mmCIF file of C-alpha atoms in Angstrom:
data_model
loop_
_atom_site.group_PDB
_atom_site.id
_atom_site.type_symbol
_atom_site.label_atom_id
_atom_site.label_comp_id
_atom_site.label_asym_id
_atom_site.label_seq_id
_atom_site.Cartn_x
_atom_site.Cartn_y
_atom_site.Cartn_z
ATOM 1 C CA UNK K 1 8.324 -5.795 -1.941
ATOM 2 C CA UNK K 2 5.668 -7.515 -3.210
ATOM 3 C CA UNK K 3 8.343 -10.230 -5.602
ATOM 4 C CA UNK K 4 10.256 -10.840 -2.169
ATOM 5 C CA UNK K 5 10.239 -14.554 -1.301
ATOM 6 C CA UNK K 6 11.733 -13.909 2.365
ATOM 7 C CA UNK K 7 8.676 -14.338 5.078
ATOM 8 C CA UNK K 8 6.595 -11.483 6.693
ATOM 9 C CA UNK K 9 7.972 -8.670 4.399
ATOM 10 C CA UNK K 10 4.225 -8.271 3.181
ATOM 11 C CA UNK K 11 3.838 -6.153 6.935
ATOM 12 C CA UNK K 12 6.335 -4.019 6.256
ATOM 13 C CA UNK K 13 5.844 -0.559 5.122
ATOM 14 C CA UNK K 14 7.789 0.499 1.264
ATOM 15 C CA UNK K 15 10.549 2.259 2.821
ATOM 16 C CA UNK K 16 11.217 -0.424 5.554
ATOM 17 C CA UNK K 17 11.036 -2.855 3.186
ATOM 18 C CA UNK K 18 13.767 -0.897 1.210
ATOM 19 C CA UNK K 19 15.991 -0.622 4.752
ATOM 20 C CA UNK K 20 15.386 -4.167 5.261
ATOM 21 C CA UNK K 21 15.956 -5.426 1.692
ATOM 22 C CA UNK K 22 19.417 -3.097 1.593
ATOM 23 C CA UNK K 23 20.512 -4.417 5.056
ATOM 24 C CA UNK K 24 20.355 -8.076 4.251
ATOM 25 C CA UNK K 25 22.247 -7.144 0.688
ATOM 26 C CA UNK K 26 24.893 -6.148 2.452
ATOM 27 C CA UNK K 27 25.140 -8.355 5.041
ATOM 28 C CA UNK K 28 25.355 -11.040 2.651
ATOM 29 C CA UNK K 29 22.066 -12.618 4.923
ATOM 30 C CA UNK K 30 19.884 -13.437 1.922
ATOM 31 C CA UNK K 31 19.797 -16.541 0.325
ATOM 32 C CA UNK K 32 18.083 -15.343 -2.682
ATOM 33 C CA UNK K 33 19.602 -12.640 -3.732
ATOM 34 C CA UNK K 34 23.333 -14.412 -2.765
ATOM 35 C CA UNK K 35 22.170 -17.076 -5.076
ATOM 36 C CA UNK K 36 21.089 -15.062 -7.805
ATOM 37 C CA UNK K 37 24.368 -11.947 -7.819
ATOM 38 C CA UNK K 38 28.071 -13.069 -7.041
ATOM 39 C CA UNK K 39 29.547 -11.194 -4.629
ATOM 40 C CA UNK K 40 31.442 -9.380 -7.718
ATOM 41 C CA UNK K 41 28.046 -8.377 -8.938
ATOM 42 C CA UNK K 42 27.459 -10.793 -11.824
ATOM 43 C CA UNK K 43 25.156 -13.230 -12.803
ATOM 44 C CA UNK K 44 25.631 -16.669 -11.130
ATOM 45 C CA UNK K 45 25.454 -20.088 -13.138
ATOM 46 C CA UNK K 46 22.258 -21.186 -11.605
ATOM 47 C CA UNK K 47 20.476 -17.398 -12.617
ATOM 48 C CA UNK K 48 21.995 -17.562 -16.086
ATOM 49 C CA UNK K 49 20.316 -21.020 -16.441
ATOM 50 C CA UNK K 50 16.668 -19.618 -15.056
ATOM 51 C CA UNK K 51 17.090 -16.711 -16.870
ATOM 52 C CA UNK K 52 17.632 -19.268 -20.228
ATOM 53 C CA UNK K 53 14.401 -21.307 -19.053
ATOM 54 C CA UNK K 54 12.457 -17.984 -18.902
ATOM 55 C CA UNK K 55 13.782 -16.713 -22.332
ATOM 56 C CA UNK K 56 12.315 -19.725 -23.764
ATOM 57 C CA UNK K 57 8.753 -19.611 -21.946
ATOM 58 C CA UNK K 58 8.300 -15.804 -22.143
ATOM 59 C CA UNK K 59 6.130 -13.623 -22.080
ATOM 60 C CA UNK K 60 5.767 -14.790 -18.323
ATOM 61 C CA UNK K 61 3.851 -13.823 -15.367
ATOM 62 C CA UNK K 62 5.286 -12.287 -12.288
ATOM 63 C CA UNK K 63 3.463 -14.999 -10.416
ATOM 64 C CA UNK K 64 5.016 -17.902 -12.582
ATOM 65 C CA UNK K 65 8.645 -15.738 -11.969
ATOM 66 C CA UNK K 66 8.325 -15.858 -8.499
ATOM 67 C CA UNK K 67 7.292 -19.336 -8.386
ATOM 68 C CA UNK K 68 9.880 -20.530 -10.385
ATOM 69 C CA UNK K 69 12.049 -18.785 -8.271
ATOM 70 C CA UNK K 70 10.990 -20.373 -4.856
ATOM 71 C CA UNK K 71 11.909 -23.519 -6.366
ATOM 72 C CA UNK K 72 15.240 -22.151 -7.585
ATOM 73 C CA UNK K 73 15.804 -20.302 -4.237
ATOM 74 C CA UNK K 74 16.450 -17.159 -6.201
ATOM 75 C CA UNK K 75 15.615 -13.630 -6.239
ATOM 76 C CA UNK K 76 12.188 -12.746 -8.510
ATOM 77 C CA UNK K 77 12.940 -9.455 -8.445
ATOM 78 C CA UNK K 78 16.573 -9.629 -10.063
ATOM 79 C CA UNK K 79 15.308 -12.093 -12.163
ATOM 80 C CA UNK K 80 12.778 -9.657 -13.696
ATOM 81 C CA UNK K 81 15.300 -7.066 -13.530
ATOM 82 C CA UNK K 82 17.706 -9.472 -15.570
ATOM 83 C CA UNK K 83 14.829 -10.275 -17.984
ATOM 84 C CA UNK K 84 13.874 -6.739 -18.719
ATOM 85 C CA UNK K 85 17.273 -6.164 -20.557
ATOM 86 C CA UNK K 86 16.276 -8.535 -23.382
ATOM 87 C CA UNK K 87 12.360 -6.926 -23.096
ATOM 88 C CA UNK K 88 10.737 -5.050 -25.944
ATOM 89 C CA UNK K 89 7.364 -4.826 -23.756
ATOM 90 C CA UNK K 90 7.535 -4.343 -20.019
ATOM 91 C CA UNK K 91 4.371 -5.033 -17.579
ATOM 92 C CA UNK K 92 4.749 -3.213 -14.072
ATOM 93 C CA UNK K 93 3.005 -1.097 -11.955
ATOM 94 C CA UNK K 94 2.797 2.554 -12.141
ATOM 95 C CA UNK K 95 5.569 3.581 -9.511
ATOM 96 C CA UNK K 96 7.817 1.571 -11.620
ATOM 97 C CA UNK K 97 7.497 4.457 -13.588
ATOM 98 C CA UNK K 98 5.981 7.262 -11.845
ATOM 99 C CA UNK K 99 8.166 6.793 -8.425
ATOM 100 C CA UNK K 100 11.415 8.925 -9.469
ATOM 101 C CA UNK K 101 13.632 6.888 -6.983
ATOM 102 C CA UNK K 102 11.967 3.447 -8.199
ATOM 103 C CA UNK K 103 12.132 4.452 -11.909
ATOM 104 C CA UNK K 104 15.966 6.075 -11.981
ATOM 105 C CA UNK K 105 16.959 2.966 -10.183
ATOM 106 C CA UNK K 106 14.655 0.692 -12.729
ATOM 107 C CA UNK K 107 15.786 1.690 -15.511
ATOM 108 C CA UNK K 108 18.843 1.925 -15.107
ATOM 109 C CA UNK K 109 19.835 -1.856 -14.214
ATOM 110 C CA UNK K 110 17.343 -3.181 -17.215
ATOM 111 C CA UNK K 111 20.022 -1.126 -19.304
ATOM 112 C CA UNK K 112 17.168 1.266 -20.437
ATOM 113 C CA UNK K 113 16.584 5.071 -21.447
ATOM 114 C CA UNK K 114 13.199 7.133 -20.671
ATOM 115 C CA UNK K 115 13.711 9.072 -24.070
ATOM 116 C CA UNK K 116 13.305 5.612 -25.777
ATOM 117 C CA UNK K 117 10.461 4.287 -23.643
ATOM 118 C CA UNK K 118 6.663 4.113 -25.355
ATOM 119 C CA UNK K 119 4.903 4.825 -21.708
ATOM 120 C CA UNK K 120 1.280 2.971 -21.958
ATOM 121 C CA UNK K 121 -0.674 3.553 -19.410
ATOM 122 C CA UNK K 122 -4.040 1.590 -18.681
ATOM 123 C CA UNK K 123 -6.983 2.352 -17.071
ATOM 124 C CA UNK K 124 -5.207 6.002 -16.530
ATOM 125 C CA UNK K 125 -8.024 7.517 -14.726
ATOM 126 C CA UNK K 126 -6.531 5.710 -11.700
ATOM 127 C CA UNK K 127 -3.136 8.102 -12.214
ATOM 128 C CA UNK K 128 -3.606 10.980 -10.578
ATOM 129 C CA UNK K 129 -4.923 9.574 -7.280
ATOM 130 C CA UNK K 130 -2.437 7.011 -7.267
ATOM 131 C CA UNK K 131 0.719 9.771 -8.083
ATOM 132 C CA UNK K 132 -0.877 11.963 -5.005
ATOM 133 C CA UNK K 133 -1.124 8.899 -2.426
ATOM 134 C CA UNK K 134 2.474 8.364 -3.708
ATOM 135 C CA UNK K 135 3.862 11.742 -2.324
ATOM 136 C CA UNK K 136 1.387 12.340 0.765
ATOM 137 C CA UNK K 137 2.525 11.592 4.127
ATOM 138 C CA UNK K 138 0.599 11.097 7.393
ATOM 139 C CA UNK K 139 1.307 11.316 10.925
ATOM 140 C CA UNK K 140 -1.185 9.752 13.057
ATOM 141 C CA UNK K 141 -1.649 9.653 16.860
ATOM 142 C CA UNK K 142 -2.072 5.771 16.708
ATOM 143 C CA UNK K 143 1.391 5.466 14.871
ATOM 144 C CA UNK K 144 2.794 7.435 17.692
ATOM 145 C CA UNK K 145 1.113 4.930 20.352
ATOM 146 C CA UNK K 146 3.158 1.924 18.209
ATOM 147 C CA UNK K 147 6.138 3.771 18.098
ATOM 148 C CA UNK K 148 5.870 4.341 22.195
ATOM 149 C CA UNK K 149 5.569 0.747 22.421
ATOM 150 C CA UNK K 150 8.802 0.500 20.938
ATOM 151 C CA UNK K 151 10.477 2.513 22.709
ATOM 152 C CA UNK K 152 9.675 0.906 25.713
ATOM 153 C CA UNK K 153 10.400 -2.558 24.599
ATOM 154 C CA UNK K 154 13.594 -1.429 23.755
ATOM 155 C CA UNK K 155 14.795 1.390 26.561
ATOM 156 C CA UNK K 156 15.083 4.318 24.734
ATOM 157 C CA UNK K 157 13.814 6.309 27.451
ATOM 158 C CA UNK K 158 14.750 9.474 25.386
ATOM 159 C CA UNK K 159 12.798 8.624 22.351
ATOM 160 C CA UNK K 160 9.734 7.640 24.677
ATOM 161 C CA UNK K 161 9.660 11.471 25.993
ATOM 162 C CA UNK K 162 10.091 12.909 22.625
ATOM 163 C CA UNK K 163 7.679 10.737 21.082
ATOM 164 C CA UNK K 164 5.340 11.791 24.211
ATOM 165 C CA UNK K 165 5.713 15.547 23.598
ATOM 166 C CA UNK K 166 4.983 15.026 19.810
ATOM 167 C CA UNK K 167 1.644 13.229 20.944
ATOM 168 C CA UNK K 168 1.287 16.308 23.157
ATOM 169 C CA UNK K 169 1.737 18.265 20.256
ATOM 170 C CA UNK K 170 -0.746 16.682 17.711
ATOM 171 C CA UNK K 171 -3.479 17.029 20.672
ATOM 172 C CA UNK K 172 -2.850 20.612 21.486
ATOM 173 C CA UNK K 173 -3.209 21.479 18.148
ATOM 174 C CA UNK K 174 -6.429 19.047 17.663
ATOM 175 C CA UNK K 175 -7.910 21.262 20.825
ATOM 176 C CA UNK K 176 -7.569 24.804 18.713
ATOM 177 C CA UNK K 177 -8.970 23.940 15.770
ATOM 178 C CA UNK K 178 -12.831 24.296 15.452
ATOM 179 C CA UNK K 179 -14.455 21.640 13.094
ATOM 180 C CA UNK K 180 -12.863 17.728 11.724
ATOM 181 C CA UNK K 181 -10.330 19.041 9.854
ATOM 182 C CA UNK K 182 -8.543 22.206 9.013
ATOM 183 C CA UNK K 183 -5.386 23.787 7.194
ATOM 184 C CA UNK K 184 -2.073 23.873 9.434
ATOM 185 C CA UNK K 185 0.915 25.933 8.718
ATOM 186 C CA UNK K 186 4.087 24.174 8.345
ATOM 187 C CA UNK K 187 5.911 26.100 10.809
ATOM 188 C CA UNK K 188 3.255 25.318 13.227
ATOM 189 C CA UNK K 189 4.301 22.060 13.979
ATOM 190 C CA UNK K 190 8.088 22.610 13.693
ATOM 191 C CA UNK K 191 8.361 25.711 15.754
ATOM 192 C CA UNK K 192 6.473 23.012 18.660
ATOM 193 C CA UNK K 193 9.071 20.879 17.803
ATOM 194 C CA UNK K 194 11.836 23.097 18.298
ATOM 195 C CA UNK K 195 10.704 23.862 21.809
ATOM 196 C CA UNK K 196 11.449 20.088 22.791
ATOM 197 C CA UNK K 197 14.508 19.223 20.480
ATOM 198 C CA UNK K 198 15.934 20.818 17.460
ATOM 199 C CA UNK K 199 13.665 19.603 14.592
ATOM 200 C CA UNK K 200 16.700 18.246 12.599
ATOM 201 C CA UNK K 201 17.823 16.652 15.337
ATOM 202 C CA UNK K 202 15.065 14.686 15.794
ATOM 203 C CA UNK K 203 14.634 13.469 12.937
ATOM 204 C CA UNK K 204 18.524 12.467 13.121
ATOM 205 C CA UNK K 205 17.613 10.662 16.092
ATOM 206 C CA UNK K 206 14.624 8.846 15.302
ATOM 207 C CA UNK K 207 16.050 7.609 12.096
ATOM 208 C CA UNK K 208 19.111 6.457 14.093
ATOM 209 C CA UNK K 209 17.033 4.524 16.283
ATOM 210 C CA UNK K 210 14.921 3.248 13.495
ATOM 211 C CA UNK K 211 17.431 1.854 11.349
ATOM 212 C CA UNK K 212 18.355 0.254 15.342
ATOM 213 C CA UNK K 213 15.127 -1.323 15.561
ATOM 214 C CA UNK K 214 14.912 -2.851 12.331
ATOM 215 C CA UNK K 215 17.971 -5.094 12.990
ATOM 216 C CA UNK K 216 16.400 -6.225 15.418
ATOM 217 C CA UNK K 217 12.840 -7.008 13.935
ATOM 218 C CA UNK K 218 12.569 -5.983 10.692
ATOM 219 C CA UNK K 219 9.688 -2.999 10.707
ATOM 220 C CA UNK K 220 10.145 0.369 13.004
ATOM 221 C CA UNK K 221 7.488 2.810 13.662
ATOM 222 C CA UNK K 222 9.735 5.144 14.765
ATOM 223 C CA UNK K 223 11.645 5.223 11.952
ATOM 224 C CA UNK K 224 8.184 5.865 9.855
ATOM 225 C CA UNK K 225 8.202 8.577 12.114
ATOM 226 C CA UNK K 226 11.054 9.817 11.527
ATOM 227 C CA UNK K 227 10.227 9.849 7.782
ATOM 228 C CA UNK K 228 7.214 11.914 8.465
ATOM 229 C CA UNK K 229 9.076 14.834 9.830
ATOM 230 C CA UNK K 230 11.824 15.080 7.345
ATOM 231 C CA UNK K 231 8.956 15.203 4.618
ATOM 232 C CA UNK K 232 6.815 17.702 6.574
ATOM 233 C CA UNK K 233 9.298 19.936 5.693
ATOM 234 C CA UNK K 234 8.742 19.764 1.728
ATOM 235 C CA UNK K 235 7.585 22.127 -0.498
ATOM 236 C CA UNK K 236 4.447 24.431 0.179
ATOM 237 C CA UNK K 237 3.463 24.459 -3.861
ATOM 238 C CA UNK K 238 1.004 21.743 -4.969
ATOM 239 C CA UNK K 239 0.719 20.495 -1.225
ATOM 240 C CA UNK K 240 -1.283 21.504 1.770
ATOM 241 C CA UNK K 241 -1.047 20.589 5.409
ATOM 242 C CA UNK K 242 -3.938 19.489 7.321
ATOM 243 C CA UNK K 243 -5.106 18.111 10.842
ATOM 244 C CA UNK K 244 -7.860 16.202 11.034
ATOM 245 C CA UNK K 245 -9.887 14.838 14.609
ATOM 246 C CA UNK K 246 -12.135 12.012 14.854
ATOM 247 C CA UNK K 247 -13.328 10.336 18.288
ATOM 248 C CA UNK K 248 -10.273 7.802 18.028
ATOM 249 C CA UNK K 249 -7.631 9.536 16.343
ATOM 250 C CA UNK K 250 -5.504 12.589 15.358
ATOM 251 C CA UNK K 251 -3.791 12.586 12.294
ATOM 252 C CA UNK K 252 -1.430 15.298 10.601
ATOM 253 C CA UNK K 253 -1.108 15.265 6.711
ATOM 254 C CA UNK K 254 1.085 16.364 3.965
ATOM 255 C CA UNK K 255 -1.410 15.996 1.214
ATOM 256 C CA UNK K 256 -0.462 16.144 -2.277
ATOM 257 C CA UNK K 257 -2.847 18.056 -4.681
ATOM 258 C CA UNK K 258 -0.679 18.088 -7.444
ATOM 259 C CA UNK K 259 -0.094 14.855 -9.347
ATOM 260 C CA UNK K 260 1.650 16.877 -12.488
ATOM 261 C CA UNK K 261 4.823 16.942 -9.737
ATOM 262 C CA UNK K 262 5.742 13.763 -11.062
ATOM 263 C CA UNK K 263 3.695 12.878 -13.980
ATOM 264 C CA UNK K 264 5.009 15.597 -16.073
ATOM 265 C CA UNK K 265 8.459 14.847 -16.032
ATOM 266 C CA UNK K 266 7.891 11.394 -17.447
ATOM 267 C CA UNK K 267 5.601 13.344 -19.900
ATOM 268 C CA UNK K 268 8.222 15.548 -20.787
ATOM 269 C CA UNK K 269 10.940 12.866 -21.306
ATOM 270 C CA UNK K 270 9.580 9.969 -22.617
ATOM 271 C CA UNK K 271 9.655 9.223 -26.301
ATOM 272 C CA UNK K 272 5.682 8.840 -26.599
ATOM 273 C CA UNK K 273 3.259 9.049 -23.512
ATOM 274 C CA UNK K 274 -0.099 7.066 -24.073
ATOM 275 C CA UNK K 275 -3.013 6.936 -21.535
ATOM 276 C CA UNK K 276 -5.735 4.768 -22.212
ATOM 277 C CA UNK K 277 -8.976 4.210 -19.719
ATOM 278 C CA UNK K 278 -13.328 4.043 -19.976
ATOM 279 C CA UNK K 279 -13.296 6.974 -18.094
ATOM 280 C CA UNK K 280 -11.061 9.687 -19.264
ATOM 281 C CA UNK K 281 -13.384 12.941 -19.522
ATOM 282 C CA UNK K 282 -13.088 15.583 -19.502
ATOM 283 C CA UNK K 283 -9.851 15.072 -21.103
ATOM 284 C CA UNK K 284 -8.855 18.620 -20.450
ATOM 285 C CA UNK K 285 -9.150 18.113 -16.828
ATOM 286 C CA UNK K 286 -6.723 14.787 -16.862
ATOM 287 C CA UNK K 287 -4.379 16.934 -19.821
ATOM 288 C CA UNK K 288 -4.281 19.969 -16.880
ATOM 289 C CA UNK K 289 -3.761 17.936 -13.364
ATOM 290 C CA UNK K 290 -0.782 15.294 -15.319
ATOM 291 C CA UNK K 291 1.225 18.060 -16.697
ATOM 292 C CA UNK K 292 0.757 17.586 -20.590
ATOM 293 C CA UNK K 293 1.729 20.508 -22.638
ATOM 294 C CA UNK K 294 -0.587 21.931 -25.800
#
């Protein structure tokens, strides 16, 4: 998301940026990427010449790659992609890595195997908070009030009631509990749910009329929604579920607690894993909550 050249994408939430990115793809609407793949999926004359520039000047800068590729009217991102096949060393963020779906995907179009990789990871004391915002979700009354707005502006009366009884929901439940924020059971949402719609259903639904929206203008909060409710539904081991209450807001969580849910397979698979920070003690504690073994 943050490579993309095309305007405004900066507002949009990772997944609908992902929805967006895949729909334009597809409906050969992007410039960038059309300049950059053929529609055979090889690598057009004017990206094999970048990509010949960049050789020459590497190492480069993501900045200076997506730069050079506003001039070039191509795609950074496939660029980088491109460039990484001919990389010893690769610079990226941590969900590059640490993001299953990003990594899978990742590796496999720079032509390169986990088992092989050297995984150094910098200022590492960062990991385990950054791997637990990566699987948490949230569900907040203010979200809902966005996503009734859409409804509205687009007459789905349906979705407006549903989206009303979930509100209805989230403040019941606000109203039993007894201090800012307490535990909730999973099924203490969904069997609410179920009393207005079937809980599949609705998520069915709201992701139908989200991808809907997003035709029309790019971002959807009721596909975020939507999103919400199929992850609420996760596991029950290294997460809890909590509802929290402030003066302005409600807001339900699926908090992860468990970073080694996705640190440890990299751990496991990669040739060598390497963490490196000012601030690593205790080391057992970081060893214990990322999953390494003895």
């Amino acid at each position: 998301k943050w490579m993309c050249i095309q305007p405004s994408v900066d507002a949009l939430y990772s997944n609908e940026f992902n929805e967006y990115c895949k729909a334009l793809k597809e409906e050969n609407k992007c410039e960038f990427y059309s300049n950059t793949k053929t529609q055979d999926n090889k690598v057009s004359v004017e990206a094999k010449k970048t990509l010949n520039e960049l050789k020459v000047l590497s190492p480069y800068h993501t900045e200076q790659v997506i730069k050079t590729c506003e001039v070039e009217k191509l795609c950074p991102h496939e660029i980088s992609t491109l460039l990484a096949k001919k990389s010893n060393v690769i610079i990226a963020d941590y969900y590059y890595i640490f993001n299953p779906a990003i990594r899978n995907i990742f590796f496999k179009k720079a032509g390169k195997q986990l088992e092989n990789a050297i995984i150094i990871v910098d200022e590492a004391h960062n990991l385990p908070k950054r791997c637990r915002e990566l699987l948490t979700q949230k569900l907040t009354t203010s979200m809902l009030e966005r996503a009734l707005k859409e409804a509205r502006k687009y007459s789905y009366e349906e979705t407006e009631e549903h989206l009303n009884s979930i509100r209805t929901i989230l403040i019941e439940l606000a109203n039993k509990i007894n201090s800012e924020e307490e535990l909730i059971k999973k099924d203490d949402f969904v069997n609410r749910i179920n009393l207005i719609n079937n809980y599949e259903q609705m998520i069915g639904d709201l992701e139908f009329i989200g991808d809907e929206i997003r035709e029309k203008q790019k971002q959807s909060y009721i596909g975020a929604i939507s999103t919400f409710l199929s992850n609420w539904l996760g596991q029950d081991q290294g997460y809890s579920r909590i509802l929290t209450r402030t003066d302005n807001s409600i807001t339900l969580i699926y908090r992860c607690l468990d970073p080694s849910l996705i640190t440890k397979d990299v751990i496991d698979n990669a040739h060598s894993t390497i963490l490196m920070s000012g601030t690593l003690t205790p080391t057992s504690m970081h060893k214990d909550i990322l999953g390494f073994n003895d």
